[in-house]
Coordinates of C-alpha atoms in Angstrom, one line a residue:
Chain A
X11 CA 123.5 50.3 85.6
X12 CA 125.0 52.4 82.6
X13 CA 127.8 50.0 81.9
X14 CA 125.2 47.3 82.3
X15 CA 123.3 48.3 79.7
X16 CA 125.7 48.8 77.6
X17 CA 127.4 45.2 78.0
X18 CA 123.9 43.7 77.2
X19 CA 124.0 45.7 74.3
X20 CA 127.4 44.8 72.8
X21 CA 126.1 40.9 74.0
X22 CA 123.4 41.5 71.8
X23 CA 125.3 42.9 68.9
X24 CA 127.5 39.7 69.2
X25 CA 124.9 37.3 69.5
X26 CA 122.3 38.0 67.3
X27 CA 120.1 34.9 68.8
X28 CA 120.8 35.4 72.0
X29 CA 117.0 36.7 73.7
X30 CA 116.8 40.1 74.9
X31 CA 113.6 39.4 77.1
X32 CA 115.1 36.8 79.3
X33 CA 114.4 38.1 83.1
X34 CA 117.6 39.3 84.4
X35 CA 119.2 39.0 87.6
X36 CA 119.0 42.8 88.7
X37 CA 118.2 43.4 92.6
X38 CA 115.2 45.6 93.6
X39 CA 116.4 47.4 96.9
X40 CA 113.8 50.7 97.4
X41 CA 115.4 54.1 98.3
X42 CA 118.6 52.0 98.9
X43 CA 116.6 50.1 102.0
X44 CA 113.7 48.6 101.5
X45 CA 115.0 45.1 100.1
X46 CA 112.6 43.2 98.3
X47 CA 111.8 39.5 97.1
X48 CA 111.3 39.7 93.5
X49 CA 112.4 35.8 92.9
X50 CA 111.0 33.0 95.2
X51 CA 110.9 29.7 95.1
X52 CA 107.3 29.2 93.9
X53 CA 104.3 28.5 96.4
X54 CA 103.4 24.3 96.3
X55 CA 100.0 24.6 94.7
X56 CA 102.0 25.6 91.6
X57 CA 104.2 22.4 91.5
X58 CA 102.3 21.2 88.7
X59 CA 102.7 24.5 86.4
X60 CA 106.7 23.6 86.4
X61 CA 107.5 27.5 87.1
X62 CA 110.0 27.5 89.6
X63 CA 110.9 30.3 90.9
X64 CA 108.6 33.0 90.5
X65 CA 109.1 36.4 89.3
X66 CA 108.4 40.2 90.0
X67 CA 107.4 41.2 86.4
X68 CA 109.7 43.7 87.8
X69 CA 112.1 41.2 86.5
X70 CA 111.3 41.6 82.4
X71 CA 111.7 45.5 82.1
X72 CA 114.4 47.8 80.9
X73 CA 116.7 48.8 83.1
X74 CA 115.6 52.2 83.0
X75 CA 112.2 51.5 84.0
X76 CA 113.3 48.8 86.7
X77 CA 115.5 52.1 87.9
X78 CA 111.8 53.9 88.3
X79 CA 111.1 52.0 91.1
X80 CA 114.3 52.2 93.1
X81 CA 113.5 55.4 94.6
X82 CA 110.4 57.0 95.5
X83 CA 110.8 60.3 94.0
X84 CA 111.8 59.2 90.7
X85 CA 108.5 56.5 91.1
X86 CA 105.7 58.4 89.0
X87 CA 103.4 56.1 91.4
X88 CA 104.1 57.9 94.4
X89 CA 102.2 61.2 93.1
X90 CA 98.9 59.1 92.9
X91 CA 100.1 58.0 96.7
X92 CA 100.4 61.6 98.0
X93 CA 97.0 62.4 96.4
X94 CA 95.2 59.4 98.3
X95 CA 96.8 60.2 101.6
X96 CA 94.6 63.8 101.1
X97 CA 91.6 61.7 100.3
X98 CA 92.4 59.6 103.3
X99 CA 91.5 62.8 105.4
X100 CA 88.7 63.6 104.0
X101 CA 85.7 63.6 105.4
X102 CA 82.8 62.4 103.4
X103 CA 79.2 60.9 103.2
X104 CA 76.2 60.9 105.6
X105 CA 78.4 60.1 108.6
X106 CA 80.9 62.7 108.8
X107 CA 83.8 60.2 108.9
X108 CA 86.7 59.9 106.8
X109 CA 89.3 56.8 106.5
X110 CA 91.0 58.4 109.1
X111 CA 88.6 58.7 111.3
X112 CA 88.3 55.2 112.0
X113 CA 91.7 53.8 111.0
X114 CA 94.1 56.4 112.0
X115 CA 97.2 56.7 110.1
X116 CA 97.2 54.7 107.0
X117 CA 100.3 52.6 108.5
X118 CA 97.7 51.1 110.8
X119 CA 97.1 49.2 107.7
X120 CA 100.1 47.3 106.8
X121 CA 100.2 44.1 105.8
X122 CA 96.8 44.2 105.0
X123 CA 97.7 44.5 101.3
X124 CA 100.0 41.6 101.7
X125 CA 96.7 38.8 102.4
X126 CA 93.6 40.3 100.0
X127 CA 91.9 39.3 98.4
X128 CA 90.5 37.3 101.7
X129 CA 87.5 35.6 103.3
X130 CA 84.9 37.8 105.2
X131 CA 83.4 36.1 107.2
X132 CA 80.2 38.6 108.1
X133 CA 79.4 38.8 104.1
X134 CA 80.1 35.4 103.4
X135 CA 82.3 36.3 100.7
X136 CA 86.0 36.6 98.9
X137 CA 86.6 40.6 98.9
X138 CA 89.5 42.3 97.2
X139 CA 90.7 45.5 98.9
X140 CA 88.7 47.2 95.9
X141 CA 85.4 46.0 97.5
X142 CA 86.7 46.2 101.5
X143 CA 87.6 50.1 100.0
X144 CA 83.8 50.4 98.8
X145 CA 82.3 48.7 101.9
X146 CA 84.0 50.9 104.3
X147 CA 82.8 53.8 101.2
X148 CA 79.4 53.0 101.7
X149 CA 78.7 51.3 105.2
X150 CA 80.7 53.4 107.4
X151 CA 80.7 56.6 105.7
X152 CA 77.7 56.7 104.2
X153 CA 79.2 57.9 100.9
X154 CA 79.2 56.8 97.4
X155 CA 81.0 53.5 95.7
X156 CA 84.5 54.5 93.7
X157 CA 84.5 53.6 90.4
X158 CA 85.9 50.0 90.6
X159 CA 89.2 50.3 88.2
X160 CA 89.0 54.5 88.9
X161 CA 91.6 57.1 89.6
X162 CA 90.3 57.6 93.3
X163 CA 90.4 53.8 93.8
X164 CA 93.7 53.0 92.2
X165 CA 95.5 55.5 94.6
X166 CA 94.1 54.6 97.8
X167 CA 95.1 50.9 96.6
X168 CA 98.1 52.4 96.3
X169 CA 98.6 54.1 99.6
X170 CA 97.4 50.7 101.7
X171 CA 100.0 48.7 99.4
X172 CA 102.9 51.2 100.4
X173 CA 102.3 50.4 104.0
X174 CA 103.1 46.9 103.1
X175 CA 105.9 47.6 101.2
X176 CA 108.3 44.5 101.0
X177 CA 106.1 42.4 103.0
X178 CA 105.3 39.3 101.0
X179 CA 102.2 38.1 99.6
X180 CA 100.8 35.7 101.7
X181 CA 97.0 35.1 100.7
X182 CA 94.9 32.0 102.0
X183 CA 93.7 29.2 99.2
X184 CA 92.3 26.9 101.7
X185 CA 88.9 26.6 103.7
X186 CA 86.2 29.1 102.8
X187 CA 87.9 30.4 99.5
X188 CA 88.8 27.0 98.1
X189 CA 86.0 27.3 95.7
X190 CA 86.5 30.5 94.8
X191 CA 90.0 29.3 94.1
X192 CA 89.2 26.4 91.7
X193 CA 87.1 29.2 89.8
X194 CA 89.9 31.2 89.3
X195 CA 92.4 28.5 88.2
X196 CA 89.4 27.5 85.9
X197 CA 89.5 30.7 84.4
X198 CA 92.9 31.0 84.3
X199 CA 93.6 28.0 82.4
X200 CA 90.7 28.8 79.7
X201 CA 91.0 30.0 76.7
X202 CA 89.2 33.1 75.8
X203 CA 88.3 34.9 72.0
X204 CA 89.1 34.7 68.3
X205 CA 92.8 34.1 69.2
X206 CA 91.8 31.4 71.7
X207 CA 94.6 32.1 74.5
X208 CA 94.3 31.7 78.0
X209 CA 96.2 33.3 81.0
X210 CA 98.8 30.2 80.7
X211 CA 99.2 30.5 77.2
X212 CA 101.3 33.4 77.4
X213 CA 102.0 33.6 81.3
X214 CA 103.5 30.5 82.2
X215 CA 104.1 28.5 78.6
X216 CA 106.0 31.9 77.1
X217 CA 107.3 34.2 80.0
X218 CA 110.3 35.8 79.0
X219 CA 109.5 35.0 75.4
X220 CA 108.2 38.3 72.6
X221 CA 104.7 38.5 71.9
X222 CA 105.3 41.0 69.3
X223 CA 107.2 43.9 70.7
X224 CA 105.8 43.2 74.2
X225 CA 107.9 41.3 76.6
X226 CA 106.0 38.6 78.7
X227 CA 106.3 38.2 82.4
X228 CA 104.4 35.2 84.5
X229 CA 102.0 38.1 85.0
X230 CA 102.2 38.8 88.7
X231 CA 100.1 41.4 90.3
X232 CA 102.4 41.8 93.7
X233 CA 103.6 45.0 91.8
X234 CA 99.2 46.4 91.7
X235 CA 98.7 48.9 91.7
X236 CA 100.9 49.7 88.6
X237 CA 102.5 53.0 87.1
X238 CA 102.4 52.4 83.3
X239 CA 104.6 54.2 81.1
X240 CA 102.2 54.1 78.4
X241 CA 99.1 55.5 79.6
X242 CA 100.9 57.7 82.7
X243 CA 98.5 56.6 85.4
X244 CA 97.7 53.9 88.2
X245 CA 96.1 50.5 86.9
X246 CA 94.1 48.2 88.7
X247 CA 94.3 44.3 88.6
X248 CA 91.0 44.4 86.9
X249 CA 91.8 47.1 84.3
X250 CA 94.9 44.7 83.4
X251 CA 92.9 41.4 83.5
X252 CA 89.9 43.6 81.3
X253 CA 92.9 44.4 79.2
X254 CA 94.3 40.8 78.7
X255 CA 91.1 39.6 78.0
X256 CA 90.0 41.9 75.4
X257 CA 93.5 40.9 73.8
X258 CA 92.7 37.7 73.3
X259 CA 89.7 39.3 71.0
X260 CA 86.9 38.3 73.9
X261 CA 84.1 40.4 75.0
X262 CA 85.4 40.6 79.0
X263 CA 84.7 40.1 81.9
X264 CA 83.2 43.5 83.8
X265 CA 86.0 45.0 86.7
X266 CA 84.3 43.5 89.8
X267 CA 82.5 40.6 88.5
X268 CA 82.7 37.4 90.6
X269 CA 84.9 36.2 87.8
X270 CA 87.6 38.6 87.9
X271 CA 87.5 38.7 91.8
X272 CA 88.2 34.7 91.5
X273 CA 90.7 35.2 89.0
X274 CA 92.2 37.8 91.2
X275 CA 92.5 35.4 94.3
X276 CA 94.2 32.9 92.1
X277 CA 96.9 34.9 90.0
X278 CA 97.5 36.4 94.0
X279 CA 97.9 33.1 94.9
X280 CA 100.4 32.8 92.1
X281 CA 102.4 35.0 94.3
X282 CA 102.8 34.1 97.3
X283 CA 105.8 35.3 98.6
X284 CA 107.1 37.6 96.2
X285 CA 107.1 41.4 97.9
X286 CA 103.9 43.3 97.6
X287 CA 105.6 46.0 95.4
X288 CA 102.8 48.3 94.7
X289 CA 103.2 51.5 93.3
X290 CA 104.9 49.7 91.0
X291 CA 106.6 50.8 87.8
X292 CA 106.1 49.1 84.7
X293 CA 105.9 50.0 80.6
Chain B
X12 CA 94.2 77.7 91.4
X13 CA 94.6 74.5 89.2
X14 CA 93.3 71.3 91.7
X15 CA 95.7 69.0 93.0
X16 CA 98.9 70.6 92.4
X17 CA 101.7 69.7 94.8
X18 CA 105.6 70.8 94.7
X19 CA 108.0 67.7 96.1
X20 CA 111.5 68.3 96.0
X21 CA 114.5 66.0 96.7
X22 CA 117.7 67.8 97.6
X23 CA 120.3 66.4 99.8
X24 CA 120.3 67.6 103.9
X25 CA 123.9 68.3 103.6
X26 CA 127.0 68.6 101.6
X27 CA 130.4 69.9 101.5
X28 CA 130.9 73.3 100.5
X29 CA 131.8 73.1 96.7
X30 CA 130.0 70.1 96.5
X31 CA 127.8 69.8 93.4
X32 CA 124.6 68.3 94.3
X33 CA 122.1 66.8 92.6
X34 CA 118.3 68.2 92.7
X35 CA 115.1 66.6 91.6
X36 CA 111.8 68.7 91.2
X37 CA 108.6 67.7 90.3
X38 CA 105.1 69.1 90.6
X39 CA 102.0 67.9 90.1
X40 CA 100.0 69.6 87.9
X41 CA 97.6 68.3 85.1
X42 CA 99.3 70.7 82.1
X43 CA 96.3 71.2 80.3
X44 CA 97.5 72.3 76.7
X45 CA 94.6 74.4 75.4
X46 CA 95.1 72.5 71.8
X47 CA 92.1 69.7 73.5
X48 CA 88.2 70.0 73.0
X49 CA 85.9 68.7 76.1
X50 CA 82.9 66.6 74.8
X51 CA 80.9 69.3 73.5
X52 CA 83.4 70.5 70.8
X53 CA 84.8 73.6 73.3
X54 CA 88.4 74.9 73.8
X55 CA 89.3 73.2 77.4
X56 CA 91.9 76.5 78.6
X57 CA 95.1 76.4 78.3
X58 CA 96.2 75.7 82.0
X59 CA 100.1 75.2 82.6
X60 CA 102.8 76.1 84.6
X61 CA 104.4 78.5 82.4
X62 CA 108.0 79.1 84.9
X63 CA 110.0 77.6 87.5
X64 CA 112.8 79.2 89.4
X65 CA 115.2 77.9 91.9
X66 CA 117.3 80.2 94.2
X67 CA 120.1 79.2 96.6
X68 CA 120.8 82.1 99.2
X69 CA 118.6 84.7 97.0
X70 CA 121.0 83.4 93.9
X71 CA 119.3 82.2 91.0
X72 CA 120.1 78.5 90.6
X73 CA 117.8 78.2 87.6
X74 CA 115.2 80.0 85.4
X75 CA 113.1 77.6 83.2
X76 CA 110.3 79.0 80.9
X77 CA 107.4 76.2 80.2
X78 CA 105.0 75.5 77.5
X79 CA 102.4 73.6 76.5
X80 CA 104.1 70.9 74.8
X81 CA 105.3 69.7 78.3
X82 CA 103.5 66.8 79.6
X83 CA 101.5 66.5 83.0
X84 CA 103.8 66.7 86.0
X85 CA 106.8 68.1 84.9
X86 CA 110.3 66.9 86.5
X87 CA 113.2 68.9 86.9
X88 CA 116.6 67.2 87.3
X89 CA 119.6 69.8 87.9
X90 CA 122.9 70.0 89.2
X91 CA 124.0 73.2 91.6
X92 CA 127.4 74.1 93.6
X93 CA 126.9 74.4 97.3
X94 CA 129.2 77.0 98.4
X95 CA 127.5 77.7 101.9
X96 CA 124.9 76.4 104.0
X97 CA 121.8 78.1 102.9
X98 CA 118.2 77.8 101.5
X99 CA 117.1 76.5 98.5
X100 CA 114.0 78.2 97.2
X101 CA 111.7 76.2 94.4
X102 CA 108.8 78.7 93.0
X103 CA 106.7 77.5 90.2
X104 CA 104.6 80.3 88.5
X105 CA 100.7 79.1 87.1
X106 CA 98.8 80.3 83.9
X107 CA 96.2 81.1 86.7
X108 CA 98.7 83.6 88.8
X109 CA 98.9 81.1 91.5
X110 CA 102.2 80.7 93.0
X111 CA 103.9 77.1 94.6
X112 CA 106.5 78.2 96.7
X113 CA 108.6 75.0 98.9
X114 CA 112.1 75.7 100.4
X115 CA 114.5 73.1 102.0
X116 CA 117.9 74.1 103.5
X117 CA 121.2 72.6 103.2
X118 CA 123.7 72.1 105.7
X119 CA 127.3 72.3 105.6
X120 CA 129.7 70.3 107.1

């Protein structure tokens, strides 16, 4: 990876035009064997975007913060992992039950990562694993709501996407959500603020392209939750969507609206078929 | 005792004798610096580890003194000879007296 880096480097140094946030080609195999699908041919809804494949923002980083990833220990992600598997235990609320309590060992969750957000059918709505989290919080252990975009919240997202590790996203568009669908390509293809971008503006018309010193990705969330360099803790889909937003100079969009939750569906959607990645590592 | 600290270690299972080996040590601890204010305008502590050791065998390995520049979580990558099978002994030593003991043994062979 060393002599890697430094061949891009001297590439650089003798190309002065050639683009140093192209996506490269680099593999993403976890604690040397958990081998993931970070390129894809893209799902068919997407046929009209022209983006073909699709890419793990894993993809546009350094190659010292794709190396994060590769193993668990070196991934800062897995700390916030550890702490959720004590808060998995823990018993709490008017009911005396804990996660475990009803779901065992957290593996009894894989794959569930891998399809949400999804259709429940008893509510009648589109839940992300956020609000499933928070149902199970409030209706079966009689406790109190996490903070949607919280510490608490982002690690226990965390420890259900780690069960799923590698498995690839694979969320529904049609029946029940299809409306909720539309609403979040409708959002995703509107332009928001003073600087009057949408999603696509910088997503899918300028991935791989510089938006100042930041590097652009097609903005997949397979990698949620995210370790970020930059402010050393878990983020949530709907802290980075809040984040986007308010780039674009708009007043957002709250964490948990019906809006982000569409939106949320839809970017998912986006992905299907890349690895769910989460803990992921980016800057 | 400082909440949610927890020692994790990475050494290999086994190795050669005169192997060097590579170790990776990190704890989880918040590293509160004692330079921040809460919201009322107070001195939050200073809460830190403030010394990590590593043995091999009762043979210090490693004696690292910490401060309060050092950011939440610190990480410890070292290198160490492996003359014999043997323990490896991690102890982290907190502002608050508390300390993390883990131990993970290496075979030889």
């Amino acid at each position: 990876m060393k002599f890697k880096a430094l061949t891009v480097a001297a590439l650089a140094a003798a190309l002065p035009t050639l683009s140093s946030a192209d996506p490269d080609d680099d593999k993403l195999v976890i604690n040397g064997e958990v081998e993931m699908i970070t390129k894809t041919a893209a799902p068919a809804h997407m046929e009209e975007t022209g983006i073909d494949p699709i890419m793990s923002g894993w993809h546009f980083r350094a190659d010292e913060t794709q190396a994060l990833e590769m193993d668990d220990f070196d991934n800062p992600g897995m700390i916030f992992v550890d702490k959720a598997l004590d808060s998995w235990a823990a018993v709490e609320g008017s009911e005396g039950k804990s996660c475990a309590s009803c779901h065992d060992d957290p593996s009894s969750l894989k794959g569930v990562r891998a399809v949400y957000p999804k259709w429940n059918e008893t509510a009648g709505e589109v839940r992300t694993l956020a609000m499933q989290i928070n149902d199970c919080r409030v209706n079966q252990m009689g406790a109190d709501k996490w903070k949607y975009t919280g510490g608490d919240m982002a690690s226990m997202e965390a420890l259900i996407s780690v069960q799923s590790r590698g498995m690839p996203v694979n969320v529904a568009i049609d029946g029940p959500v299809k409306p909720v669908w539309e609403q979040g390509k409708e959002l995703y293809y509107t332009r928001t603020g003073q600087l009057d971008l949408s999603c696509a503006s910088c997503h899918e018309l300028n991935y791989g392209n510089m938006i100042r010193a930041d590097h652009l990705s097609q903005g997949q969330i397979n990698g949620f939750p995210t370790y970020r360099l930059k402010n050393a803790k878990l983020n949530t889909v709907h802290a980075r969507f809040k984040g986007c937003v308010r780039d674009t100079r708009a007043e957002t969009y709250s964490p948990g609206s019906a809006e982000f939750v569409a939106l949320e569906l839809y970017v998912a959607s986006r992905g299907n078929g890349l690895s769910v990645e989460g803990p992921s590592v980016r800057n | 005792m400082a909440s949610g600290v927890k020692p994790r270690v990475k050494v290999p299972k086994s190795a050669a004798a005169g192997d060097v080996v590579t170790i990776k040590t990190l704890i989880s601890h918040k590293m509160e610096s004692g330079q921040r204010k809460d919201g009322d305008g107070n001195v939050i502590p200073r809460s830190i580890i403030n010394r990590f050791t590593c043995d091999f065998n009762g043979q210090n390995v490693i004696d690292v003194e910490l401060f309060p520049a050092i950011s939440t979580n610190p990480y410890f990558e070292f290198e160490a000879t492996i003359p014999e099978a043997g323990d490896m002994k991690f102890t982290w030593y907190d502002d608050d007296g508390s300390v993390y003991e883990t131990s993970k043994s290496v075979a030889v062979g």
